[in-house]
Coordinates of C-alpha atoms in Angstrom, one line a residue:
Chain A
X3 CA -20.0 -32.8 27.8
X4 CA -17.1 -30.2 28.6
X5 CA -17.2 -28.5 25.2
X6 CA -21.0 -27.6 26.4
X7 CA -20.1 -27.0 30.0
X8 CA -17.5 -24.1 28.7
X9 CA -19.5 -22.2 26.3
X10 CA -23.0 -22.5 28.2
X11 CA -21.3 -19.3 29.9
X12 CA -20.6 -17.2 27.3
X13 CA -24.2 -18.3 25.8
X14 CA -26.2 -17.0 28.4
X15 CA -25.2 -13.5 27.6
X16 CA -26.4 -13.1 23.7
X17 CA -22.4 -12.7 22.4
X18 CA -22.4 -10.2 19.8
X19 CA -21.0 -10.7 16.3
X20 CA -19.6 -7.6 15.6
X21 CA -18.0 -5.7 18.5
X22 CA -16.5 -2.2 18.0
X23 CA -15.0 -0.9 21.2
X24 CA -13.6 2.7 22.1
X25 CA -11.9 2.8 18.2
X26 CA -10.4 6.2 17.8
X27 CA -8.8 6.8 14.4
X28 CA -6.0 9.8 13.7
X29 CA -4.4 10.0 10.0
X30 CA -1.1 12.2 9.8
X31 CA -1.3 14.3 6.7
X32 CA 1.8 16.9 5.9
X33 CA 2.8 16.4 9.9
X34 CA -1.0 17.6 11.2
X35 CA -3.1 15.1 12.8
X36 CA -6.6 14.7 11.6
X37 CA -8.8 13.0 13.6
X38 CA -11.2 10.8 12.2
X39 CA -13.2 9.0 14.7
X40 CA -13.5 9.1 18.0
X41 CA -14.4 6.8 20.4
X42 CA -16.9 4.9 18.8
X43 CA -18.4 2.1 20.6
X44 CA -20.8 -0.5 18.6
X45 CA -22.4 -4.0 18.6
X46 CA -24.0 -6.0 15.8
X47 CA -25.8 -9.3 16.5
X48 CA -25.2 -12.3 14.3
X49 CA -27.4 -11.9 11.1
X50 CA -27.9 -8.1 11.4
X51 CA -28.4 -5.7 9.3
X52 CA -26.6 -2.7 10.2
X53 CA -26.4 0.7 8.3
X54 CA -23.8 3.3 9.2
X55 CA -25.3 6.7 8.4
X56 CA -23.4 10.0 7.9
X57 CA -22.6 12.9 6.0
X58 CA -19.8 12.5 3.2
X59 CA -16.4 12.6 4.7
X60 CA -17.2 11.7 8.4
X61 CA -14.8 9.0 8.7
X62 CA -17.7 6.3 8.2
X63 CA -15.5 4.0 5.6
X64 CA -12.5 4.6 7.9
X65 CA -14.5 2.8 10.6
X66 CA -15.5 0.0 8.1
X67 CA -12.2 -0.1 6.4
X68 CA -11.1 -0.6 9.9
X69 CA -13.5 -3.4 10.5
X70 CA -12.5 -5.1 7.4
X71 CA -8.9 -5.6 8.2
X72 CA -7.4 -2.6 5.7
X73 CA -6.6 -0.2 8.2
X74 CA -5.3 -0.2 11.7
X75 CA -7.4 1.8 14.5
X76 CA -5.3 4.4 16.6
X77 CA -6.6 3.4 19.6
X78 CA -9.4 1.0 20.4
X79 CA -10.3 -2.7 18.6
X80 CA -12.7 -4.5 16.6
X81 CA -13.7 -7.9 17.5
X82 CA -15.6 -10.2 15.5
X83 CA -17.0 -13.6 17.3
X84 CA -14.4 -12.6 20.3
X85 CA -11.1 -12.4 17.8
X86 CA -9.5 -9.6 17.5
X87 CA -9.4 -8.0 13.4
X88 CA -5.9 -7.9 12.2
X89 CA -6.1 -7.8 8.8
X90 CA -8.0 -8.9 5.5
X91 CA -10.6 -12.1 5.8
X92 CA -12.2 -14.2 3.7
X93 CA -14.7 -14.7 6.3
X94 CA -15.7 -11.1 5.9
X95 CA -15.8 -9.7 2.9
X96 CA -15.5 -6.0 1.6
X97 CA -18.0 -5.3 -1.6
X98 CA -16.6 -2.1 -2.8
X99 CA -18.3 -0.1 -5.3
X100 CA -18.8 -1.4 -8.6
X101 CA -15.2 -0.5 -9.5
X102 CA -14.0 -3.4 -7.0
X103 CA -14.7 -6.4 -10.1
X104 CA -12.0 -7.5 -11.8
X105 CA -11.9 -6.0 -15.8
X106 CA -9.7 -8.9 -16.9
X107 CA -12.4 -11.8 -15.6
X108 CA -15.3 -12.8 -16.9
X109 CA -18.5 -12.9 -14.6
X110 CA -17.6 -16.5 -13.7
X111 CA -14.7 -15.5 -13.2
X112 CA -15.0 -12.6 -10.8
X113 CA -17.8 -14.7 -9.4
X114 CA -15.6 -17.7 -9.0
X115 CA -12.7 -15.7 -7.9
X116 CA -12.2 -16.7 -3.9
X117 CA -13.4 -20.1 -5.1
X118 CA -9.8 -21.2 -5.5
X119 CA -9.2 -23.6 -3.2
X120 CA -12.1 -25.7 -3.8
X121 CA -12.3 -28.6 -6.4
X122 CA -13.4 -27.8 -9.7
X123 CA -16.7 -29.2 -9.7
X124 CA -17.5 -27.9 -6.5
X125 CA -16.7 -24.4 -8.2
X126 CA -18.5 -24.5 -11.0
X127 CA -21.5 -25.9 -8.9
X128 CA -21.4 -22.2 -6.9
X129 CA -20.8 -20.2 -9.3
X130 CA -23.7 -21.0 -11.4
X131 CA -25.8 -20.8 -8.3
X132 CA -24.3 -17.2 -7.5
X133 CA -24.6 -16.5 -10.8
X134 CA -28.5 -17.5 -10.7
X135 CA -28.9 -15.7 -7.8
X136 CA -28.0 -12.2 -9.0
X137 CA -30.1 -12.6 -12.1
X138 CA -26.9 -12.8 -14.6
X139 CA -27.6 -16.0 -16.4
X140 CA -26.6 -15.9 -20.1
X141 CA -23.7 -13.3 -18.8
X142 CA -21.4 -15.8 -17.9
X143 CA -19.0 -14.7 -20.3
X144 CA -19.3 -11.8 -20.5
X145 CA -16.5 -8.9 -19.5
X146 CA -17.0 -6.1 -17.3
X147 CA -16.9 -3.5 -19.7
X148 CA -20.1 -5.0 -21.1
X149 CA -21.9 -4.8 -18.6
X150 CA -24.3 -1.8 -16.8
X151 CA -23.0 -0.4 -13.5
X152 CA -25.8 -2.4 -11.8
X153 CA -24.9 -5.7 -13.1
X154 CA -21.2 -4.9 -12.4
X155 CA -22.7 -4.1 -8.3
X156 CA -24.3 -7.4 -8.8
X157 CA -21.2 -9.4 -9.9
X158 CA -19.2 -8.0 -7.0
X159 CA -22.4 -8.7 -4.4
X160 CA -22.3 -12.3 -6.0
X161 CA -18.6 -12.9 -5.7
X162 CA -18.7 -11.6 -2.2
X163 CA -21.3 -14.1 -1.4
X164 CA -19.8 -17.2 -3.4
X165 CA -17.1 -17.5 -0.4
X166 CA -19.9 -17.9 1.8
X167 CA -18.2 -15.0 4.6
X168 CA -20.2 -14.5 8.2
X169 CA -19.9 -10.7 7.6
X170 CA -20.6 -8.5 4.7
X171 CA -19.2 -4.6 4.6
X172 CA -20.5 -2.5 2.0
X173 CA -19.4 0.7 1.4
X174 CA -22.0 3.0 -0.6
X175 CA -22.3 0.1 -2.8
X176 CA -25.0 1.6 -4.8
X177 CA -23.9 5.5 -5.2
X178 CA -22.5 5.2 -8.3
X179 CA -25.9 3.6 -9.6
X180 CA -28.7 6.1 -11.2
X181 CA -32.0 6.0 -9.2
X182 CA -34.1 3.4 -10.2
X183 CA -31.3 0.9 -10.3
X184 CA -30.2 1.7 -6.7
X185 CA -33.7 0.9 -6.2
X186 CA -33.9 -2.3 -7.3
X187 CA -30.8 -3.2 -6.3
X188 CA -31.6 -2.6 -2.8
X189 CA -34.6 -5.0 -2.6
X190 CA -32.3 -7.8 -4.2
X191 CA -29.6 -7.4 -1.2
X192 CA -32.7 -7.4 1.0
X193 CA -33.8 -10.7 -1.0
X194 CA -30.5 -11.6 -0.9
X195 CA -29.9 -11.0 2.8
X196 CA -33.0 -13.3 3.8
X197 CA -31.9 -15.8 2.1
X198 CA -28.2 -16.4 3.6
X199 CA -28.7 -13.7 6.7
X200 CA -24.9 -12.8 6.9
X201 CA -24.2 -9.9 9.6
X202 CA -24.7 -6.5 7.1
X203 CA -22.2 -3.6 8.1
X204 CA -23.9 -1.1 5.4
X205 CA -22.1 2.5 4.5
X206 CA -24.4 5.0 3.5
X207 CA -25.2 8.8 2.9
X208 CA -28.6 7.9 2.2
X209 CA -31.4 8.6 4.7
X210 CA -34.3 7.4 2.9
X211 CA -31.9 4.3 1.9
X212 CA -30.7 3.5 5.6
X213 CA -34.3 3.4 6.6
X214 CA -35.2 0.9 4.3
X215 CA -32.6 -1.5 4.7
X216 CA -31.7 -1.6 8.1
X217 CA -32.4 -3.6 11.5
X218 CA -30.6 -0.3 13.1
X219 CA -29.0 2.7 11.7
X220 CA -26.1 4.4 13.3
X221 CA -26.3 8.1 13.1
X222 CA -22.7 9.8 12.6
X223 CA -21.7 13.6 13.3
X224 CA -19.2 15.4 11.4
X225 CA -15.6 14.6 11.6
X226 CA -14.5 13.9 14.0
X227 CA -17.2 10.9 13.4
X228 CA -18.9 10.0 16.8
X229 CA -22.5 8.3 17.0
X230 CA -25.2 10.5 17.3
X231 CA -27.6 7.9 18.0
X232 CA -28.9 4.9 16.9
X233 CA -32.1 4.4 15.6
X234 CA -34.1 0.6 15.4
X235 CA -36.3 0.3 12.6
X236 CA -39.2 -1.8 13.6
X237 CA -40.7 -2.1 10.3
X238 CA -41.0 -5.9 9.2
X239 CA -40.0 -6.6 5.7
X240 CA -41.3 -5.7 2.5
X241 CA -41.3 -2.4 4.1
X242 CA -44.0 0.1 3.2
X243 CA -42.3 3.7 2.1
X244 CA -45.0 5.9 2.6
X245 CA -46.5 4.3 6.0
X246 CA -46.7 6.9 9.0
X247 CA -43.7 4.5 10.9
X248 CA -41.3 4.6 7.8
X249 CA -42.3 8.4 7.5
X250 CA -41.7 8.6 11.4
X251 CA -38.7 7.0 11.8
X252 CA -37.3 8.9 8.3
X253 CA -38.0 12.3 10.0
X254 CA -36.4 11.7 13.4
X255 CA -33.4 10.5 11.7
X256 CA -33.5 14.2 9.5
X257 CA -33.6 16.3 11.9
X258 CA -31.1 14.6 13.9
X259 CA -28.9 15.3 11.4
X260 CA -30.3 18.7 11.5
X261 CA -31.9 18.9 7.8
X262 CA -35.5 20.2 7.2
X263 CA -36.8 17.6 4.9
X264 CA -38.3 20.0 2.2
X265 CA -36.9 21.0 -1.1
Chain B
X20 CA -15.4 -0.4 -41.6
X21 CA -16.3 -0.6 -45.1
X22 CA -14.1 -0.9 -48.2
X23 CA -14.6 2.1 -49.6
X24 CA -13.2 3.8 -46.7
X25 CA -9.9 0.9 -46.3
X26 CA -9.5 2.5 -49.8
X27 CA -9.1 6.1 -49.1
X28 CA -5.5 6.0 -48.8
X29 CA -4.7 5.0 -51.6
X30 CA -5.7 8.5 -53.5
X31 CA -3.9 10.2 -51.2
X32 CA -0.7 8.1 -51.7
X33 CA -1.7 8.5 -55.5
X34 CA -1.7 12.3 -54.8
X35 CA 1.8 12.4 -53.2
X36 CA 3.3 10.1 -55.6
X37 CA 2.5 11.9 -58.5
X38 CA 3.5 15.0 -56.8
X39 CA 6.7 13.8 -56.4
X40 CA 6.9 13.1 -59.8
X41 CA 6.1 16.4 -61.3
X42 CA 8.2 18.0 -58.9
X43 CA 11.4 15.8 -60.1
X44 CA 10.3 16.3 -63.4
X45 CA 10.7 20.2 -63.4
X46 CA 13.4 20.7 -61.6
X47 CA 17.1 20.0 -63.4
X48 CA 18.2 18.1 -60.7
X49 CA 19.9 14.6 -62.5
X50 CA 20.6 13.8 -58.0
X51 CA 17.0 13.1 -57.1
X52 CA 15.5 10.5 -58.2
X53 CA 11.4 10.0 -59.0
X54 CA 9.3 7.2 -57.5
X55 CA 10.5 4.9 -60.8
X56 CA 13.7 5.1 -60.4
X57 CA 13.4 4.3 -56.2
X58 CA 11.5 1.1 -57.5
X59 CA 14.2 0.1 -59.5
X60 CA 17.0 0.6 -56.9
X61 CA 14.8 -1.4 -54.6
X62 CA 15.0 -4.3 -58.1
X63 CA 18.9 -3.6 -58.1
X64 CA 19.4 -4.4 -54.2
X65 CA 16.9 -7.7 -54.5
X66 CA 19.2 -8.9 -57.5
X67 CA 22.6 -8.1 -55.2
X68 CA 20.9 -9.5 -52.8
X69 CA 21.6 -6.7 -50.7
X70 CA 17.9 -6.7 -49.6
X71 CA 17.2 -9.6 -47.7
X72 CA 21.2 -9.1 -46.3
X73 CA 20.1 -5.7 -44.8
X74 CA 16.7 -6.1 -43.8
X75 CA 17.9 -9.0 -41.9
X76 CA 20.8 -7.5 -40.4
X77 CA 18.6 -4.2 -38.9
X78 CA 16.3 -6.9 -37.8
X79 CA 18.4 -8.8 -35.9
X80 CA 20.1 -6.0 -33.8
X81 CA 16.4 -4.8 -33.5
X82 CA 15.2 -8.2 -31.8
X83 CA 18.3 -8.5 -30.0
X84 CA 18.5 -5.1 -28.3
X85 CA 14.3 -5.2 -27.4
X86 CA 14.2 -8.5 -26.6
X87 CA 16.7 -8.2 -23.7
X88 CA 15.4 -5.0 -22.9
X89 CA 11.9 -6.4 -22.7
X90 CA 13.9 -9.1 -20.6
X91 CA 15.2 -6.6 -17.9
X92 CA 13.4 -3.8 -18.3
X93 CA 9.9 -5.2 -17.7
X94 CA 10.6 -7.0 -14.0
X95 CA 12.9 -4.2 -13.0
X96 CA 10.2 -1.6 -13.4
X97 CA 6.9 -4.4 -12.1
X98 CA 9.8 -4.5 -9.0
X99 CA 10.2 -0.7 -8.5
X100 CA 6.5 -0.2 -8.9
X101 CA 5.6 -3.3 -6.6
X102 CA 8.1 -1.8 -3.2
X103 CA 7.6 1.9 -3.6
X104 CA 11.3 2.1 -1.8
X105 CA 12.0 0.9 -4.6
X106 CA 10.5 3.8 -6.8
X107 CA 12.0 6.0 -4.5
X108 CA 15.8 5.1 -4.7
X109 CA 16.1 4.6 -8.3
X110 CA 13.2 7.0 -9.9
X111 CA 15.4 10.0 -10.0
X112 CA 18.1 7.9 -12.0
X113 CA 15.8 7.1 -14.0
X114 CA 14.6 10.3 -14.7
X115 CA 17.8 11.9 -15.4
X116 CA 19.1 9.2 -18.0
X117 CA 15.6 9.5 -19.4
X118 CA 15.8 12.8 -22.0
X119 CA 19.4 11.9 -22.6
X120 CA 19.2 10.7 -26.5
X121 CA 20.3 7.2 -27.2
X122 CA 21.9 9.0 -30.0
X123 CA 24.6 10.3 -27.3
X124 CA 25.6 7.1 -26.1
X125 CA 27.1 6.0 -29.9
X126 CA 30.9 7.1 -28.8
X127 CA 30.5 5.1 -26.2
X128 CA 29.3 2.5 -27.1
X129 CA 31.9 1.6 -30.0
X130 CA 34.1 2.3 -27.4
X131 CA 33.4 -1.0 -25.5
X132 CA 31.8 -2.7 -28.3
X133 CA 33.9 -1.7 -31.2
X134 CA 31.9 -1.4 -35.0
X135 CA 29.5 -4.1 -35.0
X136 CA 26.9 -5.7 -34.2
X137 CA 27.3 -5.3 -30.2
X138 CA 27.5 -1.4 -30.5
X139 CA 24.3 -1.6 -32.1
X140 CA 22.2 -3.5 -29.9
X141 CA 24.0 -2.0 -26.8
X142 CA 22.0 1.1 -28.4
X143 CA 19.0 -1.1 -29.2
X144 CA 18.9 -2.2 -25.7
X145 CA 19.4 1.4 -24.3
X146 CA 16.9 3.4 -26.2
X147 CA 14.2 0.7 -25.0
X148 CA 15.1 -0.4 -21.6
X149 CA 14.1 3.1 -19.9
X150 CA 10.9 3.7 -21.4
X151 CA 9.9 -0.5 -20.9
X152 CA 10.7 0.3 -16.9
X153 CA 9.2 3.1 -17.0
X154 CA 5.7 2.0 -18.5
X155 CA 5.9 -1.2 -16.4
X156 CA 6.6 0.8 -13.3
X157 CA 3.8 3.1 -13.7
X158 CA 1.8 0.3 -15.0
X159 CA 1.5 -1.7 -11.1
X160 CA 1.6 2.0 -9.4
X161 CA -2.0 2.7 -11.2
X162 CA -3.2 -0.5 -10.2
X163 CA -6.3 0.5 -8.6
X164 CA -6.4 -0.1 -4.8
X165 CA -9.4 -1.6 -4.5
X166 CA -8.2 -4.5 -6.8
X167 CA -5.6 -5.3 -4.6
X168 CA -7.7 -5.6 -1.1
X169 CA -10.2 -7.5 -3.0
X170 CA -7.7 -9.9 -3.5
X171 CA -5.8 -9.3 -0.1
X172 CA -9.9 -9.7 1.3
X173 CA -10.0 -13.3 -0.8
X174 CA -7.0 -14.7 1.1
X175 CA -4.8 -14.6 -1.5
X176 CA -0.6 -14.8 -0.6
X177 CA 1.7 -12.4 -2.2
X178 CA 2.6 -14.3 -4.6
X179 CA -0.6 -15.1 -5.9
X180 CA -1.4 -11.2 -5.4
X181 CA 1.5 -10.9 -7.9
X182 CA 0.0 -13.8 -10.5
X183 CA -3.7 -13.3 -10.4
X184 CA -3.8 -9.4 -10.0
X185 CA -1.0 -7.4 -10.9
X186 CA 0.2 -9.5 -14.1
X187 CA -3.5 -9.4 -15.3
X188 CA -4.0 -5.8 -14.1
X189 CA -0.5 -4.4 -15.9
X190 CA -1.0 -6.7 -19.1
X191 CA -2.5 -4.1 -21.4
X192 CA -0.3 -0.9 -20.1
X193 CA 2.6 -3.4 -20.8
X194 CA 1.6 -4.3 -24.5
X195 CA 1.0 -0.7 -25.1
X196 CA 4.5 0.5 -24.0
X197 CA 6.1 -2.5 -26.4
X198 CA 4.1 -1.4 -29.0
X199 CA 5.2 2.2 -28.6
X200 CA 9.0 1.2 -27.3
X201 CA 9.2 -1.2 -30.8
X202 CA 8.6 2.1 -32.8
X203 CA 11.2 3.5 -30.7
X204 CA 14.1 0.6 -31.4
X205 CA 13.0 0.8 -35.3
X206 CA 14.0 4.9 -35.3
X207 CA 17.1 4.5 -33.4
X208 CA 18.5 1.0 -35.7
X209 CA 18.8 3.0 -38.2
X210 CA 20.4 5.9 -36.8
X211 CA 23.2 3.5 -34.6
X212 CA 23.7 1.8 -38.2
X213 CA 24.7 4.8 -40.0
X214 CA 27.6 5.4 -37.5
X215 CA 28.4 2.1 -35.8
X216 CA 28.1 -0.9 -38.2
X217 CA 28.7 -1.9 -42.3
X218 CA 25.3 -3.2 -43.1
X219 CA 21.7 -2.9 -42.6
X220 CA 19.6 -0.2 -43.6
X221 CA 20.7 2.9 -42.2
X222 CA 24.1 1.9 -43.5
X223 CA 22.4 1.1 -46.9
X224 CA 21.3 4.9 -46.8
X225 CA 24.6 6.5 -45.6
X226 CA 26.6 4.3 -47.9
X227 CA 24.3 5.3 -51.3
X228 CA 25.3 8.7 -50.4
X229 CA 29.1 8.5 -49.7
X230 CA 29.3 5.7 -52.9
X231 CA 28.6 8.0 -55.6
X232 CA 25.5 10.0 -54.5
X233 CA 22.9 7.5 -55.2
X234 CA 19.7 8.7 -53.5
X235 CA 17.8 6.5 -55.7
X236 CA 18.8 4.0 -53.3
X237 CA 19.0 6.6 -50.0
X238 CA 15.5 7.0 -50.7
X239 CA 15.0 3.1 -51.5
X240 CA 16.1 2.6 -48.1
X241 CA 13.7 5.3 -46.7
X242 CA 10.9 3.3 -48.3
X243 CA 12.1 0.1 -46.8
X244 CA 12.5 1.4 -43.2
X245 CA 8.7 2.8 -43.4
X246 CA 7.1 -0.4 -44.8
X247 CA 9.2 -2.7 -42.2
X248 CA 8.0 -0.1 -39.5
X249 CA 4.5 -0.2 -40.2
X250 CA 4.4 -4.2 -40.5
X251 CA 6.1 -4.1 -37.2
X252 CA 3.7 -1.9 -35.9
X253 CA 0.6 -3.7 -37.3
X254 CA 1.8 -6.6 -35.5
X255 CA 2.0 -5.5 -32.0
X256 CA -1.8 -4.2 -32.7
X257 CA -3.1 -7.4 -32.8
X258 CA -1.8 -8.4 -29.7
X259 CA -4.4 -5.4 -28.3
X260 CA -7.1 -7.7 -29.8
X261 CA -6.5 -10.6 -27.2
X262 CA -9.5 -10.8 -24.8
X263 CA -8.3 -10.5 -21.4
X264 CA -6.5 -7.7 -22.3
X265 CA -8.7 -5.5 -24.4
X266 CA -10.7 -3.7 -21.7
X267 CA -7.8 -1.6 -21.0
X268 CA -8.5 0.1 -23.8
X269 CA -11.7 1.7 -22.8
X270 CA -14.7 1.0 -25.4
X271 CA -16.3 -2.1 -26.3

């Protein structure tokens, strides 16, 4: 068939989801220029989990607030599936920190939120399956302000989700969380992830947490943000913490940020 | 909270009232009255039927004036928060008319409304318009970014932007600045009726004293404008119990 014939090209070279290409960014604050990133060039296969790994202030939620539509790059473009990012998407969705959920909506609510063009049943059908899926059953009605920081993370993880986006960008969406609930909130996006495998663009300060997570984490320098390198985790899931190639791959990634790893 | 503490007032009104009392008692004055003597001015103006006539009157300018304020006020500042050229262009106006007293507009306004009613609510409308624009401006300016690009992120238009987040997001700020801005209106009634109109209570209070020095009555209408006030005032608090609007008030 034609349809085949044209795309057959474009197949044989594994096309990559997420394409970042030469994306420079300069903010003008009280007429100086900073410069925020530069040049960064980066690819992220369909279904990937991605982590972007730097130091506080590098410019690494510029690049993903640049990715999800909310900023403009100086110079250089983002491509996602070959088309150009030109603004907000409900194809990919931004799960802020728990602070993005909506105070005035219930959990269905927030949950249901994007739902809005779809018939009623249909909505209420999702939403109870979201709501399942982030462990919030007997919640439903309950208002933010009732709720822990971590089920707040999960409300927003859930309403992301609901709209059933390609792409996920999360930006530190656990730093606001105390330890042990950043913990286990991390093996439910992992849970999570298997089961819908959307393309993961994941913000982080976090070694240990980066290491954990990701297919490959993206080292960043200091502003002006360029990539350091990029590290591939080869560690299947459930991932063991204290194996010799977690412990490995953990150290290279310290001291290429240039930290001894002792306290 | 438990009755014994809904009680405690009342000793302390107990406290003042006899007070008051004692304090009439010893002095010679024959001008000032005691708390009896207040309760039976309040008796005289329900017989006249001066009461109802006044409350009625102070409440209408009231509702006229901050309804209509409310009316203009409120989109005028959701606009000027909304297109921050907006903000920019008329904020300093604001600002200026803002410590000027409503007080100071009275000459003028019974020069284009003459004594009556109009003067009064011109006032009315004055003393709540600014602070209404003011709390619904800053009301959409401190809605918190990330609210808006989740709902930019969710496809939504501007106009449902404008339905589904700001309205919700401003709702609570809003109900607090009527509540506040109602309190306001209530002060400056009485004051615009002592100068600019022949009823109500503030002209209750400033005709008792011109009419033969009866403060029994200036005080009467004291009392009245304090119990009207607080029933006003009660009732804009329960609006702060409605659901979706509660968590702006931090707590549970």
């Amino acid at each position: 068939m034609a349809q085949t014939a044209t795309t057959a090209p474009e197949r044989a070279v594994e096309a990559a989801k997420i394409s970042v290409r030469g994306v420079s960014k300069i903010f003008k604050r009280d007429g100086k220029e900073v410069n925020v990133l530069d040049n960064i060039n980066l690819e992220a296969r369909k279904g990937e989990f991605v982590c972007i790994l730097g130091p506080s202030g590098c410019g690494k939620s510029t690049l993903l607030n640049i990715a999800g539509g909310f900023l403009k790059a100086t110079t250089g473009s983002i491509t996602i599936d070959g088309e150009e990012v030109n603004g907000p998407d409900p194809r990919r969705i931004f799960v802020f920190q728990e602070r993005g959920v909506f105070p005035w909506m219930t959990v269905e609510g927030n949950i249901g939120f994007g739902l809005f063009k779809l018939p009623k049943e249909e909505r209420r059908h999702r939403i109870a399956h979201y709501v399942k899926l982030v462990g919030l059953e007997g919640f439903e009605q309950a208002y933010p302000q009732e709720l822990s920081g971590g089920m707040k993370q999960r409300v927003e993880v859930a309403r992301a989700l609901a709209v059933n986006p390609d792409v996920l960008y999360l930006d530190e969406p656990f730093g606001a969380l105390d330890s042990i609930t950043r913990l286990i909130m991390r093996s439910e996006l992992l849970r999570m992830w298997e089961a819908e495998r959307k393309t993961i663009l994941f913000v982080t300060h976090d070694i240990e947490e980066s290491v954990q997570l990701a297919d490959r984490v993206v080292v960043m320098s200091t502003r002006p943000a360029t990539i350091r390198r990029i590290v591939e985790i080869d560690i299947p899931h459930p991932r063991d913490i204290s194996s010799p190639r977690y412990l490995e791959l953990r150290d290279s990634i310290f001291e290429e940020i240039g930290l001894a790893h002792k306290v | 909270m438990t009755l014994s503490r809904k009680l405690l007032p009342l000793p302390a009104m107990a406290v003042l009232i006899s007070a008051w009392q004692i304090s009439v008692m010893r002095s010679d004055s024959t001008i000032l009255p005691g708390p009896w003597a207040v309760v039976l001015g309040i008796m005289e103006l329900a017989q006249k039927g001066l009461l109802l006539k006044y409350v009625v009157a102070s409440l209408y300018r009231v509702t006229w004036g901050y309804v209509l304020a409310a009316l203009i006020g409120i989109p005028f500042g959701l606009l000027l928060g909304w297109y921050k050229r907006g903000e920019k262009a008329f904020n300093p106006i604001i600002q200026i008319l803002r410590p000027i007293s409503p007080l100071a507009w009275i000459p003028i306004a019974i020069l284009w409304f003459g004594v009556g009613d109009g003067a009064a609510i011109y006032l009315i409308f004055l003393a709540s318009f600014l602070p209404l624009t003011v709390t619904a401006m800053n009301a959409v300016r401190n809605i918190p970014e990330v609210n808006l690009n989740a709902g930019r992120n969710f496809g939504l238009s501007e106009r449902q932007l404008i339905t589904q987040i700001l309205y919700p997001a401003v709702a609570p700020y809003l109900i607090v600045g009527l509540r506040i801005t109602l309190g306001i209106a209530w002060l400056v009634v009485v004051a615009a009726e002592m100068i600019a109109v022949n009823s109500g209570l503030g002209f209750l209070i400033i005709d008792a004293r011109n009419a033969g020095n009866r403060y029994d009555l200036v005080i009467a209408g004291m009392v009245l404008i304090g119990i009207i006030g607080i029933v006003l005032d009660a009732g804009m608090k329960n609006l702060e119990k409605m659901k979706s609007i509660r968590w702006g008030y931090g707590g549970n």
